[in-house]
Coordinates of C-alpha atoms (C1' of nucleotides) in Angstrom, one line a residue:
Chain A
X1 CA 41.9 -48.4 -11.1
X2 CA 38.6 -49.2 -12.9
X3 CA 35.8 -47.2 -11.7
X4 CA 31.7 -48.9 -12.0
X5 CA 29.5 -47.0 -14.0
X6 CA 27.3 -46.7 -11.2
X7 CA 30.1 -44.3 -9.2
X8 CA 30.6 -42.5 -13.0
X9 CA 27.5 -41.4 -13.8
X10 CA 26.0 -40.7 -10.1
X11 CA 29.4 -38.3 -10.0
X12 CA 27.8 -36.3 -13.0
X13 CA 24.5 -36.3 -12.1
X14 CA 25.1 -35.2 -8.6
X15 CA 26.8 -31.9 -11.0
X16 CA 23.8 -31.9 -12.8
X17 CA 21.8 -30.0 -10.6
X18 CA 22.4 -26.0 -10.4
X19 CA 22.1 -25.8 -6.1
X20 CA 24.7 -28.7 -6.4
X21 CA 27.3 -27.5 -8.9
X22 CA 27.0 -23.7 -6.4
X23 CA 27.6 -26.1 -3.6
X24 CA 30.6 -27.7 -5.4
X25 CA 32.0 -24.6 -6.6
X26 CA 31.5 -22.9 -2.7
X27 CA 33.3 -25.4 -1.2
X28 CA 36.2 -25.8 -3.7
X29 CA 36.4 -21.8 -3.1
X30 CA 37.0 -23.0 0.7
X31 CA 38.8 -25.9 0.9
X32 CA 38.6 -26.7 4.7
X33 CA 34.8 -26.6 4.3
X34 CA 32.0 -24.8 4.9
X35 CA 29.3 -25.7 7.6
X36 CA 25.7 -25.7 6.3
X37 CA 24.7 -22.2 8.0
X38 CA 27.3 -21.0 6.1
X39 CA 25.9 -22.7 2.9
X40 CA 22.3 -22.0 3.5
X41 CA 23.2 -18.3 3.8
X42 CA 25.6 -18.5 0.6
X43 CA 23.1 -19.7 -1.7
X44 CA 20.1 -18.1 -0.2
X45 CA 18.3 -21.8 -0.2
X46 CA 16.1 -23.4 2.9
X47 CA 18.3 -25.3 5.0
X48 CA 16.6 -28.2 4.3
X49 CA 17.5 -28.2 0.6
X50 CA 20.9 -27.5 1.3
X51 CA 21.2 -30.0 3.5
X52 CA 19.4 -32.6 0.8
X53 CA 21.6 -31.4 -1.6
X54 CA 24.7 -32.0 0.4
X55 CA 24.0 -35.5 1.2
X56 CA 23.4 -36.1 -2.9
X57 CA 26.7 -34.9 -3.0
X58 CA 28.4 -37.2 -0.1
X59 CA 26.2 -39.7 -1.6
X60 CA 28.6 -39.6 -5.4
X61 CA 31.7 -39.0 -2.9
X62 CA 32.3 -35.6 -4.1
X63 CA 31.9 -34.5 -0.8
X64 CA 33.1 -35.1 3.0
X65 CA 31.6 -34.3 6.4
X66 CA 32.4 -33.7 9.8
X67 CA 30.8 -32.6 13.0
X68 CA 31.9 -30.1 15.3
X69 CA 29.5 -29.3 18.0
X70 CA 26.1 -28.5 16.5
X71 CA 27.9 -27.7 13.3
X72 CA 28.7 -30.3 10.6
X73 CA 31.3 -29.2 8.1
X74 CA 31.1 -30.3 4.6
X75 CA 34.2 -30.4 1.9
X76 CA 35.2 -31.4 -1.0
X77 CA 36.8 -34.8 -0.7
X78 CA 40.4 -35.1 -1.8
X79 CA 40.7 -36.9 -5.2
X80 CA 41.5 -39.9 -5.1
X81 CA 41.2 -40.9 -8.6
X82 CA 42.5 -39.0 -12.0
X83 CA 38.6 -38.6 -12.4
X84 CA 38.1 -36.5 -9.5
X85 CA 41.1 -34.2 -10.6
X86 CA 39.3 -33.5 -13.6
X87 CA 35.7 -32.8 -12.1
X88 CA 37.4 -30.9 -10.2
X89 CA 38.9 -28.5 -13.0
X90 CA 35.7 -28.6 -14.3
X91 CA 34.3 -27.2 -11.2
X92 CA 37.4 -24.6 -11.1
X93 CA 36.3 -23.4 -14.7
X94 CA 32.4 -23.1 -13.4
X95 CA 33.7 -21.4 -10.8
X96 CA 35.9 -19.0 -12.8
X97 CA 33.2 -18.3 -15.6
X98 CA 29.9 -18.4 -13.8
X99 CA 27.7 -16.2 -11.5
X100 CA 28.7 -18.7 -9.2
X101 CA 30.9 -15.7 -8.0
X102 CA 28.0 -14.2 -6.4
X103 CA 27.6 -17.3 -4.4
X104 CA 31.0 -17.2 -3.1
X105 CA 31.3 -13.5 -2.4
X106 CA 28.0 -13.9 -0.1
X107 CA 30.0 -17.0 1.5
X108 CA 33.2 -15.6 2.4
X109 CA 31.3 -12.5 3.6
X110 CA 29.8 -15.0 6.2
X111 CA 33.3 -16.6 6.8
X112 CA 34.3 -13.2 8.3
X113 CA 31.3 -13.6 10.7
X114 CA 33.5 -16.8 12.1
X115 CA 35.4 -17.0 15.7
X116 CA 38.6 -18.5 15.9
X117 CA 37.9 -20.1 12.6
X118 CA 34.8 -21.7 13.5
X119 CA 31.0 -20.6 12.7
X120 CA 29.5 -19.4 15.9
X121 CA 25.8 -18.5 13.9
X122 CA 23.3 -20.2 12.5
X123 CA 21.8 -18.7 9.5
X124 CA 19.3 -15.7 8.7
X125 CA 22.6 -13.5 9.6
X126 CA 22.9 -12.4 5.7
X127 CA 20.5 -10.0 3.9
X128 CA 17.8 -11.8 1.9
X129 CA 17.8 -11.8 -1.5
X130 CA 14.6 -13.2 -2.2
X131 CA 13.0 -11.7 0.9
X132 CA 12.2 -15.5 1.9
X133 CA 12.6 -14.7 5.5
X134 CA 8.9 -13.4 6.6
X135 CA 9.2 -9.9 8.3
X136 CA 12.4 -8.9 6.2
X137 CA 14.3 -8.1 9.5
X138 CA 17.6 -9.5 10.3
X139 CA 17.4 -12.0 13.6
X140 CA 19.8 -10.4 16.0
X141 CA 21.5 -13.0 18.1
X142 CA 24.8 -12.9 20.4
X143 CA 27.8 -15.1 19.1
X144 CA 28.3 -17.9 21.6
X145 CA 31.9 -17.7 23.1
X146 CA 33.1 -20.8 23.7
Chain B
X1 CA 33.1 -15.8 -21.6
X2 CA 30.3 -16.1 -18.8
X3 CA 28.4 -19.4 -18.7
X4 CA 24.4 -19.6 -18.1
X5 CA 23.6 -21.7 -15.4
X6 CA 21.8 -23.0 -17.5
X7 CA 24.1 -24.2 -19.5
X8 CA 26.6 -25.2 -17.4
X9 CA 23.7 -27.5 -15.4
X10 CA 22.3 -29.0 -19.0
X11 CA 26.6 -30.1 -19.3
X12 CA 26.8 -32.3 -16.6
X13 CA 22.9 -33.6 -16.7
X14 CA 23.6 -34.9 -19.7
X15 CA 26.7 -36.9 -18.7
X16 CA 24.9 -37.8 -15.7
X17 CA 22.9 -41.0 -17.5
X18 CA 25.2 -44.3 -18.5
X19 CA 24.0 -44.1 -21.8
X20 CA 24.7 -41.1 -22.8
X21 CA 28.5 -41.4 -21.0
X22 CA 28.8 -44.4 -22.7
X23 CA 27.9 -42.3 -26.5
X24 CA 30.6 -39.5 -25.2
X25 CA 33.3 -42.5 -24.6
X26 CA 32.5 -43.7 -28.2
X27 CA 32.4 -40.7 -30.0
X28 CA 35.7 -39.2 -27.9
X29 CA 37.0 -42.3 -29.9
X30 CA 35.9 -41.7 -33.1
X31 CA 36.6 -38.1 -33.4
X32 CA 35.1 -37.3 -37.1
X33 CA 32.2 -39.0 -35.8
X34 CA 29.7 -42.1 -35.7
X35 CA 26.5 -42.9 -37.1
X36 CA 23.3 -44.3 -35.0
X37 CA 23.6 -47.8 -36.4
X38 CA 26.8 -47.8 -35.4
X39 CA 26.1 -47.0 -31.8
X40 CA 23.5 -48.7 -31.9
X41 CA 25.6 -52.0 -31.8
X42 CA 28.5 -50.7 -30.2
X43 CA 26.2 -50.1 -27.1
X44 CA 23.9 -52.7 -27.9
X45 CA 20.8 -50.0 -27.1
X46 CA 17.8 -49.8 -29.0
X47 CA 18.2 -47.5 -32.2
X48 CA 15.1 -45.5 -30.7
X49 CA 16.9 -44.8 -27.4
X50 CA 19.9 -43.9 -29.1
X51 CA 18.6 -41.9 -31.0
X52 CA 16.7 -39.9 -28.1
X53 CA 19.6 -39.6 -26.0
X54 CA 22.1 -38.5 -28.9
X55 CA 19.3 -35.8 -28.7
X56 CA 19.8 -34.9 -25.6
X57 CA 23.5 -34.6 -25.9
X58 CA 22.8 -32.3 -28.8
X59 CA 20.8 -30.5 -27.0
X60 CA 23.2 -29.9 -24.6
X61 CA 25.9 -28.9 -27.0
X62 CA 27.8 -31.7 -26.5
X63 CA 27.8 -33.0 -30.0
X64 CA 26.9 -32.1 -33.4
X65 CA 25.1 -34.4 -36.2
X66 CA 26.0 -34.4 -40.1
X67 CA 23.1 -36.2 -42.5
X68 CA 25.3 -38.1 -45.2
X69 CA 22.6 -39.4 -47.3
X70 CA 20.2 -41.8 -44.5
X71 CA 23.2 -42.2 -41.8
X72 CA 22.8 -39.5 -39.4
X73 CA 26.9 -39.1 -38.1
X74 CA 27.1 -37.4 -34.4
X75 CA 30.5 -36.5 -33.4
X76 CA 31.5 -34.4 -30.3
X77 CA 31.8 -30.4 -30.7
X78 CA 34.8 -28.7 -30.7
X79 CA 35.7 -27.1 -27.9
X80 CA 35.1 -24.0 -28.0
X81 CA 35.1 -23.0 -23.9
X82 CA 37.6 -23.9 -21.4
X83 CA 34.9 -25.7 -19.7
X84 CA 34.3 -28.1 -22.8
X85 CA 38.2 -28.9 -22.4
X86 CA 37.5 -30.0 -18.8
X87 CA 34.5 -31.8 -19.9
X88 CA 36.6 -33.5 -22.6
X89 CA 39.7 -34.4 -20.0
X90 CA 36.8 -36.2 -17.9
X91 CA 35.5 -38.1 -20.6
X92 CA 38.5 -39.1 -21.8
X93 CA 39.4 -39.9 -18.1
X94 CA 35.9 -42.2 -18.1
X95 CA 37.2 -44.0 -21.0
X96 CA 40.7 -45.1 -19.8
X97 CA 39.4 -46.0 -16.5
X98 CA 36.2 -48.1 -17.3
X99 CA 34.1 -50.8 -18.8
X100 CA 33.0 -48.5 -22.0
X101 CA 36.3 -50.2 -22.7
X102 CA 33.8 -52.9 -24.1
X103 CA 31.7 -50.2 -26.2
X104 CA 34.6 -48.7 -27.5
X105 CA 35.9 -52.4 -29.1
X106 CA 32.3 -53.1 -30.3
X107 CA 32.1 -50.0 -31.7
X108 CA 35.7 -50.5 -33.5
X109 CA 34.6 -54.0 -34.7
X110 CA 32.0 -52.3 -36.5
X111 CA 33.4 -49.2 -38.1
X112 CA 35.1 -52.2 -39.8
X113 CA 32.1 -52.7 -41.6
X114 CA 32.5 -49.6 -43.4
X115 CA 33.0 -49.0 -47.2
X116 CA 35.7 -46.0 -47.9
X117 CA 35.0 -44.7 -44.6
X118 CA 31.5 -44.8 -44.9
X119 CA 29.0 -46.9 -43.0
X120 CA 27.2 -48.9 -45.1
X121 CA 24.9 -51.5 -42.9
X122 CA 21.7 -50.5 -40.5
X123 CA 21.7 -52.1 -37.4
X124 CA 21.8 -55.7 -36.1
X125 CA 25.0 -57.1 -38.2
X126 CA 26.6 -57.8 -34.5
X127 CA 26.6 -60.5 -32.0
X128 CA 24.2 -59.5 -29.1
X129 CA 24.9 -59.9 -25.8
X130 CA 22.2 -59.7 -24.4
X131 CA 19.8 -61.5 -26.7
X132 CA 17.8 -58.6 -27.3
X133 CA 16.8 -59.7 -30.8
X134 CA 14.1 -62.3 -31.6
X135 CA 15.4 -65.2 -32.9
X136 CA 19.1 -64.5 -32.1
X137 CA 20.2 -65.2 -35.7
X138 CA 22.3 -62.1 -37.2
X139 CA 20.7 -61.1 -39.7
X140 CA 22.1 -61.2 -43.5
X141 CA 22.4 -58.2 -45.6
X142 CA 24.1 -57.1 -48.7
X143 CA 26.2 -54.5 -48.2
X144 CA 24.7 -51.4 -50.5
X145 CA 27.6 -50.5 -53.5
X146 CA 27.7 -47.0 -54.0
Chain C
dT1 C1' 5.8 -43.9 -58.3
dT2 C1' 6.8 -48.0 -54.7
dG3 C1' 9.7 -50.3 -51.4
dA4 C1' 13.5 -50.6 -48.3
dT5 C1' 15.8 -48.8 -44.6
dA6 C1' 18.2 -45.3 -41.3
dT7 C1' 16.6 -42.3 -38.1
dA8 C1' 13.3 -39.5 -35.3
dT9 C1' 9.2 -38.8 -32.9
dT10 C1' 5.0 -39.8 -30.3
dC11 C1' 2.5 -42.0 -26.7
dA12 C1' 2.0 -44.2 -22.5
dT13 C1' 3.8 -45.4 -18.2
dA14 C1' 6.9 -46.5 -14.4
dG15 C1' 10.1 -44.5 -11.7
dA16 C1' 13.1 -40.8 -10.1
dT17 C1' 13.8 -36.1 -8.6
dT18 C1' 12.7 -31.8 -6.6
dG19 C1' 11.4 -28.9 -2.8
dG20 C1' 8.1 -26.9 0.7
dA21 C1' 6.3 -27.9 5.1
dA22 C1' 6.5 -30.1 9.2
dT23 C1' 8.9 -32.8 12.2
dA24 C1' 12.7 -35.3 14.2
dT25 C1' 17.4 -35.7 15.8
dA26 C1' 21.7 -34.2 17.9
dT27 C1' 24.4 -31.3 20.5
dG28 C1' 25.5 -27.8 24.0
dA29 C1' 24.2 -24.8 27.7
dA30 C1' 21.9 -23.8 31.8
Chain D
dT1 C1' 16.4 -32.3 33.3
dT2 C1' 14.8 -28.4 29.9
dC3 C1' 15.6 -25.1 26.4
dA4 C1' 17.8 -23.4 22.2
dT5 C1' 19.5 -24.3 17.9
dA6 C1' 22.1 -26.7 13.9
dT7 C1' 21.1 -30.2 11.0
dA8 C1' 18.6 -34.2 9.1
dT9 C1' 14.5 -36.6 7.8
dT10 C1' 9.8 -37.5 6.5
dC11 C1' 5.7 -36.7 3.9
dC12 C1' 3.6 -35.2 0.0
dA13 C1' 2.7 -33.3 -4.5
dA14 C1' 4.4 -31.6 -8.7
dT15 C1' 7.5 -32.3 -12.1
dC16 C1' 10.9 -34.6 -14.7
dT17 C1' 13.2 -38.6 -16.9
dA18 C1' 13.7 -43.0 -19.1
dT19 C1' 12.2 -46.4 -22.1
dG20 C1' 9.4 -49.9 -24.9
dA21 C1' 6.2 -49.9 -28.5
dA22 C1' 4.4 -48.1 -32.3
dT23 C1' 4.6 -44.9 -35.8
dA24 C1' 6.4 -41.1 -38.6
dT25 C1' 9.9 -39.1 -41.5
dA26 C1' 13.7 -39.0 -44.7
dT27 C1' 16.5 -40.7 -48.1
dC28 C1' 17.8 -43.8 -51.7
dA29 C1' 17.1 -47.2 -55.3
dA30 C1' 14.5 -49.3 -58.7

DNA sequence: TTGATATATTCATAGATTGGAATATATGAA
DNA sequence: TTCATATATTCCAATCTATGAATATATCAA
């Protein structure tokens, strides 16, 4: 298969961003995908630049989404092409020798936060690092049974 | 080993321009390494861009330049982190799979040029495609004896 | 020294990228 | 319908990036 430069170097670039490559290595960490609550609350980034990032991601086809009530769930696409199995060792090795770990720690925290599999909250659930969240206090808010 | 951010970022950034892929393809072919006139025709880029993005490659620890006497030879670093291997498989993977095919043959054509291994031309002794230079004629130069 | 030449840098500028703030959209529940 | 909320988008300003053109630097040869 011959890839286009254009899909080549837009699959780097996409990498070349740090909130992108912690996205990346997230949602190789969970492979059935993340929603962008989840995300936001992972990195510690506004929901609207997670959400930008994401779609810089879908964008190079490094990711996948889907929707599932108000949630969209994002993922790493499957590779389809021997390039894609090496970015993806290369995100494996970021992963594995970063402080991406931090990232991933606060992500599966907010995995265990899920019902029946599925997210239930939207974000502000996690303790602020950066004390972006005005007031400092956590929002309290009842898990929607479904 | 722990990678910076920083670092790790810098990596794919400087994968993520054509150019600069196309320098990795070229140099991932010519392991002990290249000189700017050289890539300067295999790519068929201007010697001042090439010369700025080999920069940036360097920067990025990427590659690694040599002076031997007025030719400047950039060749790739050794790996010397698992995530340089993984770099390396997806450049390699770049190279089988697209058109830097093309580079890579100019880029042979002219290591022909060379005198015991050596390059011993400037720039502009190949066809161009794209009619960059005035006049179009090749121009005809001696080849220096040492 | 002077001249030729391989490479690097500077300058200027067009275009792209980033991210905060605000707003819009979409879905589900009541 | 109306409200709540998860996500996306728009607007805007600041910053970064890419590149042509011109120039500077470095090396070698004579």
């Amino acid at each position: 298969m011959n890839l286009a430069w254009h899909d080549v170097d837009d699959l780097f670039a996409a990498l070349g961003d740090r909130i992108r490559l912690r996205l990346a290595c997230c949602l190789l960490a969970v492979p059935t995908g993340a929603c962008v609550c989840e995300l936001v609350d992972a990195l510690d980034e506004s929901q609207p630049n997670v959400s930008r990032h994401l779609k810089v991601l879908k964008a190079a086809r490094l990711v996948e989404e889907r929707r599932e009530g108000r949630w969209m769930y994002y993922r790493l696409c499957q590779p389809d092409h021997p390039l894609l199995d090496s970015i993806r060792a290369c995100i494996a090795t970021v992963c594995r020798c970063s402080d991406v770990q931090e990232d991933v720690r606060r992500l599966r925290t907010r995995l265990d936060l899920r019902r029946d599999g599925k997210c239930v909250f939207g974000t502000a659930m996690m303790p602020s690092r950066s004390g972006r969240r005005k007031g400092g206090e956590r929002r309290v808010r009842l898990p929607l049974v479904h």
